[in-house]
Structures are given as structure tokens and as C-alpha cells.
């Protein structure tokens, strides 16, 4: 599975939406960026990684429902 973070906004927000792909991509990007910046200061726990995984899966499902992946 690959989540396309580089989709243009016109592609993301065009047509019929079932779940907000743009908001989910922004949320996932923010969360991943946070852990990327914190990795030297704080090691993520298994719960943190599980939460990130669940967020990524929810994002992928919404993108799939909206025919973006």
C-alpha cells in the first residue's frame, strides 16, 4: 500500500466524497512529521506506532473509497 501525499488538491477534492481525503492526508502527514522530528528525543512506544498504523489504514480506506488509490 502506498499513500499518495503528493496528489494535487483539485484531484483530492473533486467529485463525490465519502470521507474527507484532504483532512485525513493532512492529519497523517502531521502525525508522521511529528514522530520524524521527535525520534531523536523520544522513542515511540508500541501504542504510538499502533495509533499511527491505524491512522494510516483509515486514511488509505478513505482514499480507496474516493478512488484516489
mmCIF file of N, CA and C in Angstrom, residues 7-57:
data_model
loop_
_atom_site.group_PDB
_atom_site.id
_atom_site.type_symbol
_atom_site.label_atom_id
_atom_site.label_comp_id
_atom_site.label_asym_id
_atom_site.label_seq_id
_atom_site.Cartn_x
_atom_site.Cartn_y
_atom_site.Cartn_z
ATOM 1 N N UNK A 7 -0.739 14.201 -4.128
ATOM 2 C CA UNK A 7 -1.867 14.438 -5.025
ATOM 3 C C UNK A 7 -2.235 15.923 -5.038
ATOM 4 N N UNK A 8 -2.541 16.482 -6.210
ATOM 5 C CA UNK A 8 -2.973 17.874 -6.263
ATOM 6 C C UNK A 8 -4.345 18.027 -5.597
ATOM 7 N N UNK A 9 -4.572 19.196 -5.001
ATOM 8 C CA UNK A 9 -5.817 19.438 -4.272
ATOM 9 C C UNK A 9 -7.045 19.286 -5.174
ATOM 10 N N UNK A 10 -6.911 19.652 -6.441
ATOM 11 C CA UNK A 10 -8.046 19.522 -7.358
ATOM 12 C C UNK A 10 -8.435 18.062 -7.562
ATOM 13 N N UNK A 11 -7.477 17.164 -7.477
ATOM 14 C CA UNK A 11 -7.763 15.739 -7.599
ATOM 15 C C UNK A 11 -8.394 15.205 -6.319
ATOM 16 N N UNK A 12 -7.880 15.663 -5.184
ATOM 17 C CA UNK A 12 -8.366 15.185 -3.889
ATOM 18 C C UNK A 12 -9.806 15.631 -3.644
ATOM 19 N N UNK A 13 -10.110 16.884 -3.960
ATOM 20 C CA UNK A 13 -11.416 17.457 -3.623
ATOM 21 C C UNK A 13 -12.360 17.538 -4.816
ATOM 22 N N UNK A 14 -12.149 16.751 -5.832
ATOM 23 C CA UNK A 14 -13.021 16.782 -6.998
ATOM 24 C C UNK A 14 -14.027 15.656 -6.964
ATOM 25 N N UNK A 15 -15.284 15.962 -7.212
ATOM 26 C CA UNK A 15 -16.297 14.923 -7.322
ATOM 27 C C UNK A 15 -16.905 14.528 -6.001
ATOM 28 N N UNK A 16 -17.507 13.343 -6.007
ATOM 29 C CA UNK A 16 -18.228 12.814 -4.858
ATOM 30 C C UNK A 16 -17.251 12.350 -3.780
ATOM 31 N N UNK A 17 -17.442 12.841 -2.558
ATOM 32 C CA UNK A 17 -16.558 12.477 -1.444
ATOM 33 C C UNK A 17 -17.308 11.636 -0.416
ATOM 34 N N UNK A 18 -16.654 10.579 0.025
ATOM 35 C CA UNK A 18 -17.163 9.777 1.137
ATOM 36 C C UNK A 18 -16.076 9.730 2.184
ATOM 37 N N UNK A 19 -16.003 10.778 3.000
ATOM 38 C CA UNK A 19 -14.916 10.966 3.940
ATOM 39 C C UNK A 19 -13.973 11.992 3.345
ATOM 40 N N UNK A 20 -13.396 12.826 4.166
ATOM 41 C CA UNK A 20 -12.559 13.905 3.658
ATOM 42 C C UNK A 20 -11.112 13.434 3.477
ATOM 43 N N UNK A 21 -10.758 13.162 2.249
ATOM 44 C CA UNK A 21 -9.403 12.689 1.931
ATOM 45 C C UNK A 21 -8.359 13.731 2.287
ATOM 46 N N UNK A 22 -8.666 15.001 2.008
ATOM 47 C CA UNK A 22 -7.701 16.072 2.264
ATOM 48 C C UNK A 22 -7.373 16.175 3.744
ATOM 49 N N UNK A 23 -8.387 16.164 4.590
ATOM 50 C CA UNK A 23 -8.156 16.277 6.035
ATOM 51 C C UNK A 23 -7.388 15.071 6.567
ATOM 52 N N UNK A 24 -7.731 13.879 6.079
ATOM 53 C CA UNK A 24 -7.040 12.681 6.545
ATOM 54 C C UNK A 24 -5.578 12.677 6.108
ATOM 55 N N UNK A 25 -5.297 13.111 4.876
ATOM 56 C CA UNK A 25 -3.904 13.197 4.417
ATOM 57 C C UNK A 25 -3.128 14.210 5.249
ATOM 58 N N UNK A 26 -3.751 15.347 5.555
ATOM 59 C CA UNK A 26 -3.085 16.367 6.366
ATOM 60 C C UNK A 26 -2.817 15.847 7.771
ATOM 61 N N UNK A 27 -3.797 15.164 8.351
ATOM 62 C CA UNK A 27 -3.631 14.613 9.697
ATOM 63 C C UNK A 27 -2.520 13.570 9.734
ATOM 64 N N UNK A 28 -2.508 12.677 8.766
ATOM 65 C CA UNK A 28 -1.469 11.639 8.720
ATOM 66 C C UNK A 28 -0.092 12.254 8.492
ATOM 67 N N UNK A 29 -0.006 13.246 7.612
ATOM 68 C CA UNK A 29 1.261 13.919 7.352
ATOM 69 C C UNK A 29 1.773 14.621 8.611
ATOM 70 N N UNK A 30 0.878 15.271 9.333
ATOM 71 C CA UNK A 30 1.257 15.962 10.571
ATOM 72 C C UNK A 30 1.775 14.976 11.609
ATOM 73 N N UNK A 31 1.055 13.872 11.770
ATOM 74 C CA UNK A 31 1.453 12.870 12.757
ATOM 75 C C UNK A 31 2.797 12.224 12.391
ATOM 76 N N UNK A 32 2.974 11.877 11.130
ATOM 77 C CA UNK A 32 4.238 11.276 10.692
ATOM 78 C C UNK A 32 5.391 12.270 10.831
ATOM 79 N N UNK A 33 5.143 13.526 10.499
ATOM 80 C CA UNK A 33 6.177 14.558 10.634
ATOM 81 C C UNK A 33 6.554 14.769 12.092
ATOM 82 N N UNK A 34 5.557 14.720 12.969
ATOM 83 C CA UNK A 34 5.812 14.870 14.399
ATOM 84 C C UNK A 34 6.769 13.784 14.887
ATOM 85 N N UNK A 35 6.461 12.538 14.569
ATOM 86 C CA UNK A 35 7.316 11.445 15.031
ATOM 87 C C UNK A 35 8.683 11.468 14.359
ATOM 88 N N UNK A 36 8.731 11.928 13.125
ATOM 89 C CA UNK A 36 10.024 12.045 12.451
ATOM 90 C C UNK A 36 10.912 13.069 13.161
ATOM 91 N N UNK A 37 10.314 14.167 13.612
ATOM 92 C CA UNK A 37 11.102 15.201 14.291
ATOM 93 C C UNK A 37 11.442 14.817 15.732
ATOM 94 N N UNK A 38 10.632 13.973 16.344
ATOM 95 C CA UNK A 38 10.824 13.613 17.758
ATOM 96 C C UNK A 38 11.659 12.354 17.957
ATOM 97 N N UNK A 39 11.977 11.648 16.901
ATOM 98 C CA UNK A 39 12.597 10.330 17.026
ATOM 99 C C UNK A 39 13.914 10.356 17.797
ATOM 100 N N UNK A 40 14.663 11.461 17.711
ATOM 101 C CA UNK A 40 15.929 11.545 18.447
ATOM 102 C C UNK A 40 15.717 11.860 19.926
ATOM 103 N N UNK A 41 14.581 12.454 20.265
ATOM 104 C CA UNK A 41 14.319 12.871 21.638
ATOM 105 C C UNK A 41 13.439 11.889 22.399
ATOM 106 N N UNK A 42 12.552 11.216 21.686
ATOM 107 C CA UNK A 42 11.599 10.320 22.329
ATOM 108 C C UNK A 42 11.336 9.125 21.429
ATOM 109 N N UNK A 43 11.571 7.951 21.941
ATOM 110 C CA UNK A 43 11.320 6.738 21.176
ATOM 111 C C UNK A 43 9.821 6.430 21.262
ATOM 112 N N UNK A 44 9.161 6.244 20.126
ATOM 113 C CA UNK A 44 7.731 5.934 20.177
ATOM 114 C C UNK A 44 7.487 4.566 20.800
ATOM 115 N N UNK A 45 6.415 4.475 21.555
ATOM 116 C CA UNK A 45 6.042 3.197 22.154
ATOM 117 C C UNK A 45 5.299 2.367 21.112
ATOM 118 N N UNK A 46 5.053 1.114 21.438
ATOM 119 C CA UNK A 46 4.272 0.274 20.534
ATOM 120 C C UNK A 46 2.865 0.834 20.360
ATOM 121 N N UNK A 47 2.311 1.435 21.403
ATOM 122 C CA UNK A 47 0.985 2.058 21.307
ATOM 123 C C UNK A 47 1.013 3.235 20.338
ATOM 124 N N UNK A 48 2.089 4.032 20.378
ATOM 125 C CA UNK A 48 2.227 5.156 19.439
ATOM 126 C C UNK A 48 2.281 4.660 17.998
ATOM 127 N N UNK A 49 3.048 3.610 17.774
ATOM 128 C CA UNK A 49 3.171 3.045 16.430
ATOM 129 C C UNK A 49 1.847 2.433 15.968
ATOM 130 N N UNK A 50 1.130 1.799 16.874
ATOM 131 C CA UNK A 50 -0.169 1.215 16.549
ATOM 132 C C UNK A 50 -1.155 2.321 16.163
ATOM 133 N N UNK A 51 -1.145 3.444 16.906
ATOM 134 C CA UNK A 51 -2.024 4.563 16.580
ATOM 135 C C UNK A 51 -1.697 5.138 15.203
ATOM 136 N N UNK A 52 -0.421 5.252 14.899
ATOM 137 C CA UNK A 52 -0.004 5.737 13.584
ATOM 138 C C UNK A 52 -0.443 4.765 12.484
ATOM 139 N N UNK A 53 -0.310 3.479 12.751
ATOM 140 C CA UNK A 53 -0.747 2.469 11.795
ATOM 141 C C UNK A 53 -2.251 2.570 11.549
ATOM 142 N N UNK A 54 -3.044 2.712 12.606
ATOM 143 C CA UNK A 54 -4.494 2.801 12.451
ATOM 144 C C UNK A 54 -4.898 4.051 11.682
ATOM 145 N N UNK A 55 -4.210 5.156 11.944
ATOM 146 C CA UNK A 55 -4.475 6.394 11.214
ATOM 147 C C UNK A 55 -4.161 6.215 9.728
ATOM 148 N N UNK A 56 -3.056 5.557 9.443
ATOM 149 C CA UNK A 56 -2.673 5.306 8.043
ATOM 150 C C UNK A 56 -3.688 4.389 7.357
ATOM 151 N N UNK A 57 -4.157 3.382 8.054
ATOM 152 C CA UNK A 57 -5.155 2.476 7.473
ATOM 153 C C UNK A 57 -6.482 3.190 7.218
#
